[in-house]
Amino acid sequence: MDISGLSSLSIPNFKPITLNSEVVGFRGATLSAPKRRWMLREIRQCGIHTYVDLRAGDHSDSFPLACEDAGIKYLHLPTDKFRTPDTVIISNLFALAEIVAEGGFYISCALGLHRTDMALSLNYLFNPKANEPPILHAILDDGRLRYRDIFARAGSVYRTLSEKDKEYLGWGNSFENEYVNRKRILQEYQGEVAVWTG
């Protein structure tokens, strides 16, 4: 991926996503607004081949066609605090794990903050191949990260997972202990957030 080319587009809240310390994708604000759709061809030229749209009721029906016209695969994986059923979130986890492993993706909600933090956190908590926590960027007014929403959804998903779901995600007998450990790591890791300048 052409990281400098992507950075030059000045996408709001644009940040890298890493797996095993390698940049595999990027996050930021939605590119669905008419004034930003020209960026789709640019990100494709820079090596992005998959667009992950986390928006639920606020997504656009015409946007998937715009992605397709730009040569980008569009995936709608709605993610939110409580409206999307846990079973949908779980099926989205399967898809997101594959996308992150493949690399070359751009993931966004409306602002590229809250729901994007949630999706990346859920991927870390439930995907055994995602062995490093994401850096979170959604800050509340008091300067604290939005853990409550993330962990509320994670707990709900955890209680809904079937044994077959766990098996499909690739977890062995250590699932419960690893999940608890990853929740702790995710919260502790955020104290070392670094500003990424591109």
CSV table of C-alpha atoms in Angstrom, one decimal:
chain,number,residue,atom,x,y,z
A,1,MET,CA,0.0,0.0,0.0
A,2,ASP,CA,1.1,3.5,-0.8
A,3,ILE,CA,1.0,5.0,2.7
A,4,SER,CA,2.2,8.4,1.8
A,5,GLY,CA,-0.4,8.6,-1.1
A,6,LEU,CA,-3.2,7.7,1.3
A,7,SER,CA,-2.0,10.2,3.9
A,8,SER,CA,-1.9,13.0,1.4
A,9,LEU,CA,-5.7,12.7,0.9
A,10,SER,CA,-6.4,14.3,4.3
A,11,ILE,CA,-9.2,11.9,5.2
A,12,PRO,CA,-10.6,12.9,8.6
A,13,ASN,CA,-9.5,10.6,11.5
A,14,PHE,CA,-7.2,8.7,9.1
A,15,LYS,CA,-5.0,6.1,11.0
A,16,PRO,CA,-3.2,2.9,10.2
A,17,ILE,CA,-4.3,-0.6,11.4
A,18,THR,CA,-1.6,-3.1,12.3
A,19,LEU,CA,-1.5,-6.8,12.6
A,20,ASN,CA,1.7,-8.4,14.0
A,21,SER,CA,3.3,-4.9,13.8
A,22,GLU,CA,2.6,-4.6,10.1
A,23,VAL,CA,0.2,-2.0,8.6
A,24,VAL,CA,-2.6,-4.1,7.0
A,25,GLY,CA,-5.3,-1.4,6.5
A,26,PHE,CA,-6.5,2.0,7.4
A,27,ARG,CA,-9.4,3.6,9.3
A,28,GLY,CA,-11.1,6.9,9.0
A,29,ALA,CA,-14.3,8.8,8.2
A,30,THR,CA,-16.7,7.5,5.6
A,31,LEU,CA,-16.0,8.4,2.0
A,32,SER,CA,-19.7,8.1,1.1
A,33,ALA,CA,-20.4,11.8,1.1
A,34,PRO,CA,-20.5,13.1,-2.5
A,35,LYS,CA,-17.6,15.5,-1.8
A,36,ARG,CA,-15.4,12.6,-0.8
A,37,ARG,CA,-16.3,9.9,-3.3
A,38,TRP,CA,-13.5,11.0,-5.7
A,39,MET,CA,-11.2,9.6,-3.0
A,40,LEU,CA,-12.3,6.0,-3.8
A,41,ARG,CA,-10.3,5.9,-7.0
A,42,GLU,CA,-7.4,7.4,-5.2
A,43,ILE,CA,-7.4,4.8,-2.4
A,44,ARG,CA,-7.7,2.0,-4.9
A,45,GLN,CA,-4.6,3.3,-6.7
A,46,CYS,CA,-2.8,3.3,-3.3
A,47,GLY,CA,-3.6,-0.4,-2.8
A,48,ILE,CA,-6.9,-0.4,-0.9
A,49,HIS,CA,-9.1,-3.1,-2.5
A,50,THR,CA,-11.8,-3.6,0.2
A,51,TYR,CA,-14.0,-1.0,1.8
A,52,VAL,CA,-15.7,-2.0,5.1
A,53,ASP,CA,-18.7,0.1,6.0
A,54,LEU,CA,-19.8,-0.2,9.6
A,55,ARG,CA,-22.7,2.2,9.4
A,56,ALA,CA,-26.1,0.7,10.1
A,57,GLY,CA,-29.2,2.8,9.3
A,58,ASP,CA,-27.1,5.7,8.1
A,59,HIS,CA,-25.5,3.9,5.2
A,60,SER,CA,-26.2,4.9,1.6
A,61,ASP,CA,-27.6,2.5,-1.0
A,62,SER,CA,-25.7,4.2,-3.8
A,63,PHE,CA,-22.3,4.0,-2.1
A,64,PRO,CA,-21.7,0.3,-2.8
A,65,LEU,CA,-22.0,1.1,-6.5
A,66,ALA,CA,-19.5,3.9,-6.2
A,67,CYS,CA,-17.1,1.5,-4.6
A,68,GLU,CA,-17.6,-1.0,-7.3
A,69,ASP,CA,-17.1,1.7,-10.0
A,70,ALA,CA,-13.8,2.5,-8.4
A,71,GLY,CA,-12.7,-1.2,-8.4
A,72,ILE,CA,-13.2,-1.6,-4.7
A,73,LYS,CA,-15.0,-4.5,-3.0
A,74,TYR,CA,-17.7,-3.1,-0.7
A,75,LEU,CA,-18.7,-5.0,2.5
A,76,HIS,CA,-21.5,-3.8,4.8
A,77,LEU,CA,-20.7,-5.0,8.3
A,78,PRO,CA,-23.1,-3.0,10.6
A,79,THR,CA,-21.7,-2.4,14.1
A,80,ASP,CA,-23.1,-0.5,16.9
A,81,LYS,CA,-23.7,-0.4,20.6
A,82,PHE,CA,-27.0,-2.2,20.8
A,83,ARG,CA,-29.3,-2.0,17.7
A,84,THR,CA,-27.6,-4.6,15.5
A,85,PRO,CA,-28.4,-8.2,16.8
A,86,ASP,CA,-25.5,-10.0,18.4
A,87,THR,CA,-25.9,-12.8,15.8
A,88,VAL,CA,-25.2,-10.3,13.0
A,89,ILE,CA,-22.2,-8.9,14.9
A,90,ILE,CA,-20.9,-12.5,15.3
A,91,SER,CA,-21.2,-13.2,11.5
A,92,ASN,CA,-19.5,-9.8,10.9
A,93,LEU,CA,-16.6,-11.0,13.1
A,94,PHE,CA,-16.0,-13.9,10.8
A,95,ALA,CA,-15.9,-11.6,7.8
A,96,LEU,CA,-13.8,-9.0,9.6
A,97,ALA,CA,-11.2,-11.6,10.7
A,98,GLU,CA,-10.7,-12.6,7.1
A,99,ILE,CA,-10.5,-9.0,5.8
A,100,VAL,CA,-7.8,-8.1,8.4
A,101,ALA,CA,-5.8,-11.2,7.6
A,102,GLU,CA,-5.9,-10.4,3.9
A,103,GLY,CA,-5.0,-6.7,4.4
A,104,GLY,CA,-5.5,-3.8,1.9
A,105,PHE,CA,-8.7,-2.6,3.5
A,106,TYR,CA,-10.3,0.7,4.6
A,107,ILE,CA,-12.8,0.6,7.5
A,108,SER,CA,-15.1,3.3,8.6
A,109,CYS,CA,-18.3,4.3,10.3
A,110,ALA,CA,-19.5,7.9,9.9
A,111,LEU,CA,-16.6,9.6,11.6
A,112,GLY,CA,-14.2,6.7,11.8
A,113,LEU,CA,-14.2,6.9,15.6
A,114,HIS,CA,-16.7,5.2,17.9
A,115,ARG,CA,-18.1,2.3,15.8
A,116,THR,CA,-14.7,1.8,14.2
A,117,ASP,CA,-13.1,1.5,17.6
A,118,MET,CA,-15.8,-1.0,18.6
A,119,ALA,CA,-15.3,-3.2,15.5
A,120,LEU,CA,-11.5,-3.3,15.8
A,121,SER,CA,-11.8,-4.0,19.5
A,122,LEU,CA,-14.2,-6.8,18.9
A,123,ASN,CA,-11.8,-8.2,16.3
A,124,TYR,CA,-9.0,-8.2,18.8
A,125,LEU,CA,-11.1,-9.7,21.6
A,126,PHE,CA,-12.6,-12.6,19.6
A,127,ASN,CA,-10.1,-13.2,16.8
A,128,PRO,CA,-7.1,-15.3,18.0
A,129,LYS,CA,-5.0,-14.2,15.0
A,130,ALA,CA,-5.3,-10.5,16.0
A,131,ASN,CA,-2.6,-10.7,18.6
A,132,GLU,CA,-2.1,-7.0,19.3
A,133,PRO,CA,-4.7,-4.6,20.6
A,134,PRO,CA,-5.9,-1.7,18.3
A,135,ILE,CA,-5.2,1.8,19.3
A,136,LEU,CA,-8.5,3.5,20.1
A,137,HIS,CA,-9.3,7.0,19.1
A,138,ALA,CA,-12.8,7.8,20.2
A,139,ILE,CA,-12.5,10.3,23.1
A,140,LEU,CA,-15.3,11.5,25.4
A,141,ASP,CA,-15.5,15.1,26.5
A,142,ASP,CA,-13.7,14.3,29.7
A,143,GLY,CA,-10.7,12.9,27.8
A,144,ARG,CA,-11.5,9.3,28.5
A,145,LEU,CA,-11.9,6.5,26.0
A,146,ARG,CA,-15.3,4.9,25.4
A,147,TYR,CA,-14.7,1.5,27.0
A,148,ARG,CA,-18.2,1.2,28.4
A,149,ASP,CA,-19.8,0.9,24.9
A,150,ILE,CA,-17.1,-1.5,23.7
A,151,PHE,CA,-17.2,-3.8,26.7
A,152,ALA,CA,-21.0,-3.7,26.8
A,153,ARG,CA,-21.2,-5.0,23.3
A,154,ALA,CA,-18.3,-7.4,23.8
A,155,GLY,CA,-20.1,-8.9,26.8
A,156,SER,CA,-23.3,-9.3,24.9
A,157,VAL,CA,-21.5,-11.0,22.0
A,158,TYR,CA,-19.6,-13.2,24.4
A,159,ARG,CA,-22.8,-14.5,26.0
A,160,THR,CA,-24.4,-15.1,22.6
A,161,LEU,CA,-21.4,-17.1,21.1
A,162,SER,CA,-22.2,-20.7,20.5
A,163,GLU,CA,-19.6,-23.5,20.8
A,164,LYS,CA,-19.7,-23.7,17.0
A,165,ASP,CA,-19.0,-19.9,16.7
A,166,LYS,CA,-16.0,-20.3,19.0
A,167,GLU,CA,-14.8,-23.2,16.9
A,168,TYR,CA,-15.3,-21.2,13.7
A,169,LEU,CA,-13.3,-18.3,15.1
A,170,GLY,CA,-10.5,-20.6,15.9
A,171,TRP,CA,-10.5,-20.7,19.7
A,172,GLY,CA,-9.5,-23.7,21.6
A,173,ASN,CA,-10.1,-24.6,25.3
A,174,SER,CA,-8.4,-21.4,26.4
A,175,PHE,CA,-11.1,-19.1,25.0
A,176,GLU,CA,-12.6,-17.9,28.3
A,177,ASN,CA,-9.2,-17.1,29.9
A,178,GLU,CA,-7.9,-15.5,26.7
A,179,TYR,CA,-11.0,-13.3,26.4
A,180,VAL,CA,-10.7,-12.0,29.9
A,181,ASN,CA,-7.0,-11.4,29.4
A,182,ARG,CA,-7.5,-9.5,26.2
A,183,LYS,CA,-10.1,-7.2,27.8
A,184,ARG,CA,-7.5,-6.3,30.4
A,185,ILE,CA,-4.8,-5.8,27.8
A,186,LEU,CA,-7.1,-3.7,25.6
A,187,GLN,CA,-7.8,-1.3,28.5
A,188,GLU,CA,-4.2,-1.1,29.7
A,189,TYR,CA,-2.7,-0.6,26.2
A,190,GLN,CA,-4.6,2.6,25.7
A,191,GLY,CA,-2.4,4.4,28.2
A,192,GLU,CA,0.4,4.3,25.6
A,193,VAL,CA,-1.5,5.8,22.7
A,194,ALA,CA,0.9,7.5,20.3
A,195,VAL,CA,0.0,10.2,17.8
A,196,TRP,CA,0.5,8.8,14.3
A,197,THR,CA,1.7,11.4,11.8
A,198,GLY,CA,1.8,9.3,8.6
